[in-house]
mmCIF file of C-alpha atoms and ligand atoms in Angstrom:
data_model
loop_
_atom_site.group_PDB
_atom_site.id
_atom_site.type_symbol
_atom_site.label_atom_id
_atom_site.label_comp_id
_atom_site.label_asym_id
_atom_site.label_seq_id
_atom_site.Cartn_x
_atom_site.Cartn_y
_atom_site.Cartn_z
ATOM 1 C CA UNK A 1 108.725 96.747 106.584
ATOM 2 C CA UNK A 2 106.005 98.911 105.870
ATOM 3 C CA UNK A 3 104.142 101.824 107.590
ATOM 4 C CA UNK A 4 101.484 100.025 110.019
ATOM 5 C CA UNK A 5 98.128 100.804 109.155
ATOM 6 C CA UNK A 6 96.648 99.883 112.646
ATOM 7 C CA UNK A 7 92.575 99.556 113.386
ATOM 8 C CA UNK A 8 91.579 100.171 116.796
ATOM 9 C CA UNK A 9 88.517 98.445 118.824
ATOM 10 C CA UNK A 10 87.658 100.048 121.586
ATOM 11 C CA UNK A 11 85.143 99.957 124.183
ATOM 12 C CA UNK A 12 86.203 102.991 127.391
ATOM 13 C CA UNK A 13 88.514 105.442 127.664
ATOM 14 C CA UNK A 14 90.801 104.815 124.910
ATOM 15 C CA UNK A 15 94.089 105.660 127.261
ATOM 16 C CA UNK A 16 95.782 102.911 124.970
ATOM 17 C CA UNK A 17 95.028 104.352 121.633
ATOM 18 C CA UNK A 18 96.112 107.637 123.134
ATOM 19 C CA UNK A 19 99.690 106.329 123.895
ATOM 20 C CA UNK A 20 99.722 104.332 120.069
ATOM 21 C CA UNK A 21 98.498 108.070 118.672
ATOM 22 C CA UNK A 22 101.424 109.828 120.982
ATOM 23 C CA UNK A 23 103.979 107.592 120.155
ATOM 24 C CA UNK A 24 103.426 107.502 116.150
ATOM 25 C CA UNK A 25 103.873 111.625 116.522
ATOM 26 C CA UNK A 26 106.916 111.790 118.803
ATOM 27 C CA UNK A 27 108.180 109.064 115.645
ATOM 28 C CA UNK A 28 108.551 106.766 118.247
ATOM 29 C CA UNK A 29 106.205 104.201 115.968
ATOM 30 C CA UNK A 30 106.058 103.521 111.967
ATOM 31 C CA UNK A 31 102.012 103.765 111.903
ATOM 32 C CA UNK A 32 98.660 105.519 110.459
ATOM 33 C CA UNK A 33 95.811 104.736 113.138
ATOM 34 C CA UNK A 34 93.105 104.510 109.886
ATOM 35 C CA UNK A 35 90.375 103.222 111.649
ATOM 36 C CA UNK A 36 88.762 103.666 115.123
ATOM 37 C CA UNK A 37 85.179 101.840 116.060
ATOM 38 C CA UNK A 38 83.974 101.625 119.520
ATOM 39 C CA UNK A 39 80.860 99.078 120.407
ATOM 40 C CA UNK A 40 79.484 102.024 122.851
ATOM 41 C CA UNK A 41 78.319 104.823 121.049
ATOM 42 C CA UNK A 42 79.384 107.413 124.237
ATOM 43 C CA UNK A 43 82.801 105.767 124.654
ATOM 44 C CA UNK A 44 85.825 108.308 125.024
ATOM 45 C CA UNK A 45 87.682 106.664 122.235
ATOM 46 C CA UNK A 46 85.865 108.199 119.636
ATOM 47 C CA UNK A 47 86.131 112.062 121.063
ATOM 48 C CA UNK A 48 89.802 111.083 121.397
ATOM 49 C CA UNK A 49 90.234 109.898 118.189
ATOM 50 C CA UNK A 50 87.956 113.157 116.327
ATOM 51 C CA UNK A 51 89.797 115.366 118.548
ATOM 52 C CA UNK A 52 93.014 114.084 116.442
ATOM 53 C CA UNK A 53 91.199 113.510 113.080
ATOM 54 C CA UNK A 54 91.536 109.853 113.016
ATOM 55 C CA UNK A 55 88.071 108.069 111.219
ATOM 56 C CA UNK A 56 85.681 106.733 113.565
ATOM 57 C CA UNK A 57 82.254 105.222 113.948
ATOM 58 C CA UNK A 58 80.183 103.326 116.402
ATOM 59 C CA UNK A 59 79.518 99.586 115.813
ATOM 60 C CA UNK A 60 75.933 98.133 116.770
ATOM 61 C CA UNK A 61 77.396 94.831 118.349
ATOM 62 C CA UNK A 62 73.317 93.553 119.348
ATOM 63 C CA UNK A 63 72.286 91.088 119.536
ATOM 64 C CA UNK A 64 75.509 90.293 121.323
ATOM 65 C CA UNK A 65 76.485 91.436 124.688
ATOM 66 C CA UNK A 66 79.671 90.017 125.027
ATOM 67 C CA UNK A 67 81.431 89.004 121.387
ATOM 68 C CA UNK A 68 81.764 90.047 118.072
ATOM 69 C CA UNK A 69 80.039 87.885 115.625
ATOM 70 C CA UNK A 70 77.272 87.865 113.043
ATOM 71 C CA UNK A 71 76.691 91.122 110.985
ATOM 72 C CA UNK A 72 78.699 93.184 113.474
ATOM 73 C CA UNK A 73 81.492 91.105 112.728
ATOM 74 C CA UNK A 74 80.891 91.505 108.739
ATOM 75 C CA UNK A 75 80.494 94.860 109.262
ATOM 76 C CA UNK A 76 83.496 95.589 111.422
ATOM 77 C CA UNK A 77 85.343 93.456 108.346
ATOM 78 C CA UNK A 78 84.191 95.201 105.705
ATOM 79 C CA UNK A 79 85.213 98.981 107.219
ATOM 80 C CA UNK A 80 88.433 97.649 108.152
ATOM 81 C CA UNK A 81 89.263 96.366 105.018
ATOM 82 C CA UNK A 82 87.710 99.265 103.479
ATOM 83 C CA UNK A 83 89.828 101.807 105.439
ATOM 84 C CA UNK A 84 93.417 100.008 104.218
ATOM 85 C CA UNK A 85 93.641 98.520 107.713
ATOM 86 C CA UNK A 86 96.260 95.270 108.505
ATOM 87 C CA UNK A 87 96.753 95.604 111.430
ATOM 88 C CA UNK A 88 93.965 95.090 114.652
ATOM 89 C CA UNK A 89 94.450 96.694 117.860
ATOM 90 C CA UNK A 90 92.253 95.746 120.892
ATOM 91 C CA UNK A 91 92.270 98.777 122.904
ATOM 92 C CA UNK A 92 90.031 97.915 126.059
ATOM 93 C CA UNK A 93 87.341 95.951 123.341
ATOM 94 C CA UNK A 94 85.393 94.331 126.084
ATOM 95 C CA UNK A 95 83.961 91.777 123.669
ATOM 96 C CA UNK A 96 85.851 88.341 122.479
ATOM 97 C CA UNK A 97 86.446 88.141 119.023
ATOM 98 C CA UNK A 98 85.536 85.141 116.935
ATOM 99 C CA UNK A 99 87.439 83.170 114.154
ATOM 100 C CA UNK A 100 86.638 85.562 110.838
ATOM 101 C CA UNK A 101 87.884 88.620 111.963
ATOM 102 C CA UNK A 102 90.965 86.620 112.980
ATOM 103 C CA UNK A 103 90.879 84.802 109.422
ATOM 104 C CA UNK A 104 90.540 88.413 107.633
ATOM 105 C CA UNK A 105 93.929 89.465 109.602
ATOM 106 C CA UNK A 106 95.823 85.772 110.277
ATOM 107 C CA UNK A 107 98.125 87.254 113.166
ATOM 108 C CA UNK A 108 97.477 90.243 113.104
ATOM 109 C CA UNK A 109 95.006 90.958 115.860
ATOM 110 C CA UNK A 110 96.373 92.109 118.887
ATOM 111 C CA UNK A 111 95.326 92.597 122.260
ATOM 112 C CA UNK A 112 96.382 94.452 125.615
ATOM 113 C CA UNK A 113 94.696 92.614 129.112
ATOM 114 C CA UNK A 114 96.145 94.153 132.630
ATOM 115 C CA UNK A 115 97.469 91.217 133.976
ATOM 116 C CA UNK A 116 100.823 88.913 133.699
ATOM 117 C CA UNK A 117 98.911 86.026 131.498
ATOM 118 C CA UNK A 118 98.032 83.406 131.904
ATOM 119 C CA UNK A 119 97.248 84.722 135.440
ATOM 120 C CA UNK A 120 93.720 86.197 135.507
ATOM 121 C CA UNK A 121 92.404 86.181 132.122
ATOM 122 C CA UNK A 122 88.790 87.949 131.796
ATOM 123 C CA UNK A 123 87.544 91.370 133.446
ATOM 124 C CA UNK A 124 88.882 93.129 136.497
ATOM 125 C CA UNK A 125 91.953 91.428 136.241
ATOM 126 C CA UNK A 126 93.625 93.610 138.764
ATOM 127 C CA UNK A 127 91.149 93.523 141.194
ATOM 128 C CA UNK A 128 91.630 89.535 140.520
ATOM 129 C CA UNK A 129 95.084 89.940 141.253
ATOM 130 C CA UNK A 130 94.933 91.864 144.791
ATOM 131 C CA UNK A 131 92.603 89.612 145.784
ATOM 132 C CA UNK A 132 94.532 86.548 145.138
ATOM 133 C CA UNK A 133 97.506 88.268 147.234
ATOM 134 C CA UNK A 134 99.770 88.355 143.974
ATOM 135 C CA UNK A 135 102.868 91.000 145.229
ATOM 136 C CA UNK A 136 103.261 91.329 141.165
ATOM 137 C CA UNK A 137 100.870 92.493 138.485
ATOM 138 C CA UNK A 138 101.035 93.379 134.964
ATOM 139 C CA UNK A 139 100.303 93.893 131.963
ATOM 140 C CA UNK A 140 100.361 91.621 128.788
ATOM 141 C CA UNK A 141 100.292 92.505 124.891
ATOM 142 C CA UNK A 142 99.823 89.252 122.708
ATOM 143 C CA UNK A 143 98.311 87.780 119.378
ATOM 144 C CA UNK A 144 94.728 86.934 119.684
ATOM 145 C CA UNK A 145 93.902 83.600 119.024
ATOM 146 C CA UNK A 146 90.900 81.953 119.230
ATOM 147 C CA UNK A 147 90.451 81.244 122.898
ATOM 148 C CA UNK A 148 90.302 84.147 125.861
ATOM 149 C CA UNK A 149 93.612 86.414 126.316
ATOM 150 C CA UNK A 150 95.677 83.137 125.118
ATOM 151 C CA UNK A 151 97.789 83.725 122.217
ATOM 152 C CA UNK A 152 101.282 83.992 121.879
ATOM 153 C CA UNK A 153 102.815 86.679 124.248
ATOM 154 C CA UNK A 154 104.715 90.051 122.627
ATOM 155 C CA UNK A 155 105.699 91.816 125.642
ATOM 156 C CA UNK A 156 105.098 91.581 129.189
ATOM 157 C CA UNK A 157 106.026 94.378 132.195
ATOM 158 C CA UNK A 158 105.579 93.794 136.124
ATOM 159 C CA UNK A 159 104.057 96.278 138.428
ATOM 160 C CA UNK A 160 104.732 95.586 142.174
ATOM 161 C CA UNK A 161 101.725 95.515 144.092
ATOM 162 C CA UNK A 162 101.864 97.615 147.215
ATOM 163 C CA UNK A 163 100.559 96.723 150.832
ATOM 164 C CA UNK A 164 98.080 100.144 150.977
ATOM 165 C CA UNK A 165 96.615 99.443 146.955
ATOM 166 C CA UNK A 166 93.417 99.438 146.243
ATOM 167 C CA UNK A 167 92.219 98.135 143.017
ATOM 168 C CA UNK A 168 91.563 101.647 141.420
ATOM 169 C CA UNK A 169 95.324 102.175 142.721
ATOM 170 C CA UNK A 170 96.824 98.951 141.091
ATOM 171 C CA UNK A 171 94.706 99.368 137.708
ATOM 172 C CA UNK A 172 96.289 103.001 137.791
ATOM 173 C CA UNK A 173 99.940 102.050 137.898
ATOM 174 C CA UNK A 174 99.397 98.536 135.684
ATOM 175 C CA UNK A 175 97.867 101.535 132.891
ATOM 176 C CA UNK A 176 101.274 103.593 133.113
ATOM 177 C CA UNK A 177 102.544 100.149 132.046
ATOM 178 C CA UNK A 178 100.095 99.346 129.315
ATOM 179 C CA UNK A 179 100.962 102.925 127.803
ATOM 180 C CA UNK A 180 104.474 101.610 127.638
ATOM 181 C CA UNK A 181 103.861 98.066 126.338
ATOM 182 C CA UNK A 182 101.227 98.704 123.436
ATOM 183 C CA UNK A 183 104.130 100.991 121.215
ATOM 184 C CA UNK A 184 106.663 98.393 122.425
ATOM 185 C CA UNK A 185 105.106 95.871 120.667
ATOM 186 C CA UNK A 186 103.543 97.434 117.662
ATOM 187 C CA UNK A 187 107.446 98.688 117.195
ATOM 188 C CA UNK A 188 108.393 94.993 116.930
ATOM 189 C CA UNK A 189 105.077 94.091 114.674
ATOM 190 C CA UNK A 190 106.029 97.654 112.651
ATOM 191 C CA UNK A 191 109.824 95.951 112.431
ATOM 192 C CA UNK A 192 108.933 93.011 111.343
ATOM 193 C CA UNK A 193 111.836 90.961 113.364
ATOM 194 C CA UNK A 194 109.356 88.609 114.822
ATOM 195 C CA UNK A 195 108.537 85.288 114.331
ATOM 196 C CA UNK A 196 106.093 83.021 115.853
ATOM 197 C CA UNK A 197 106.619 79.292 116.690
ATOM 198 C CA UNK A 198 103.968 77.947 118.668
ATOM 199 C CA UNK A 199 102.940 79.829 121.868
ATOM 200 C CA UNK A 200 106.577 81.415 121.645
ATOM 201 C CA UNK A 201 107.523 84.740 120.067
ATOM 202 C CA UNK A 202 110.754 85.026 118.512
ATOM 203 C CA UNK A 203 112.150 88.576 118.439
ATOM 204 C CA UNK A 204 115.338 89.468 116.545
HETATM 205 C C1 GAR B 301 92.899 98.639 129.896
HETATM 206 O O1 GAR B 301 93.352 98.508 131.208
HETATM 207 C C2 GAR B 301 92.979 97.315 129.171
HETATM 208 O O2 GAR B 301 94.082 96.560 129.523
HETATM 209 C C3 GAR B 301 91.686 96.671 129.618
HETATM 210 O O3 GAR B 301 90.741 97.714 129.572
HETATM 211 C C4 GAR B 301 91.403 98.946 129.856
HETATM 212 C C5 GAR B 301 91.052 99.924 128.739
HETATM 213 O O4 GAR B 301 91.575 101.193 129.014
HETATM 214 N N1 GAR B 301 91.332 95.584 128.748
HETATM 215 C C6 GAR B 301 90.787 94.459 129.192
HETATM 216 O O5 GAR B 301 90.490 94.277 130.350
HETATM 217 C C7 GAR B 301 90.527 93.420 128.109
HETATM 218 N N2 GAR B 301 90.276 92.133 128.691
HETATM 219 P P1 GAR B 301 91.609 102.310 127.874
HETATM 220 O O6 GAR B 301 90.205 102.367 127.236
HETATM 221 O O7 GAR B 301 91.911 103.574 128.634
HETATM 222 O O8 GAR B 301 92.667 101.943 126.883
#
């Protein structure tokens, strides 16, 4: 297989793209991040990703709060494209994506949520979790589809959840997870020794 060329969404603190970015240099990961655009113009993402040269830009999501559609979504298209991208990486994108940017990369949009799906899809899914009493969390990398956090599953990991955590606690150990899981499964993407039948992803 070929070098990833990986496009990153992000929306926060861009913790995820950081451990993508680490693991490409310790040549843990076959990948070129080409592409970084964050919907917030403040968002840590981009300092991360000028502090390590990567291309980056803000993307004007209005009149949308929540999703990416309409001439964000052409626009988002068009600079992925433009930058050589094939691969999509939702890094903490607080937005759902709609069906063209999946069309313009047929599985090849990925996502990261901080929970064991299909347990607590949405926001806050850790807080979600401690409230519900779960004694597991986790953390879940899969193909976006076109419903909420429900494609076909890449890689899972469990975090225990302890009798003294708080959410900011929980959300803090499921992230040492995420950091783990997001090169994990771009490694298998990067490998190509996947295939998909149905919900179910076939590895090796
Ligand atoms: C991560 O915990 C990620 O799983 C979550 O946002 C955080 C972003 O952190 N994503 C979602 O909740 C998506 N539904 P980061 O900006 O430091 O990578």
């Amino acid at each position: 297989m070929s070098r990833l060329k990986l496009g990153v969404l992000g929306s926060g603190a861009g913790s995820n793209m950081q451990s993508i970015v680490d693991a490409i240099d310790r040549g843990e990961l076959d990948a070129d991040i080409k592409l970084v655009l964050a919907d917030v113009p403040d968002a840590k993402i981009l300092d991360r990703a000028r502090r390590h040269g990567i291309p980056c830009a803000y993307l004007d999501c209005a009149p949308f709060r929540t999703k990416l559609e309409g001439p964000a979504e052409d626009r988002c298209i068009e600079l992925l494209k433009g930058a050589g991208v094939d691969t999509v990486v939702l890094a903490g994108f607080m937005r759902i994506v709609k069906t063209k940017l999946l069309a313009a990369f047929p599985e090849r949009v990925i996502n990261i949520h901080p929970a064991l799906l299909p347990a607590f899809p949405g926001v806050h899914s850790w807080t979600q979790a401690l409230d519900y009493g779960c004694k597991v969390a986790g953390v879940t990398v899969h193909f976006v589809d076109a419903g909420t956090d429900s494609g076909p599953i890449l890689v899972q990991k469990c975090v225990k959840v302890e009798e003294n955590d708080t959410p900011e606690s929980l959300h803090a150990r499921i992230q040492v997870q995420e950091h783990i899981a997001y090169p994990e499964a771009l490694r298998i993407i990067a490998r190509g020794n996947y295939r998909i039948e149905g919900r179910r992803v076939k590895i090796g």
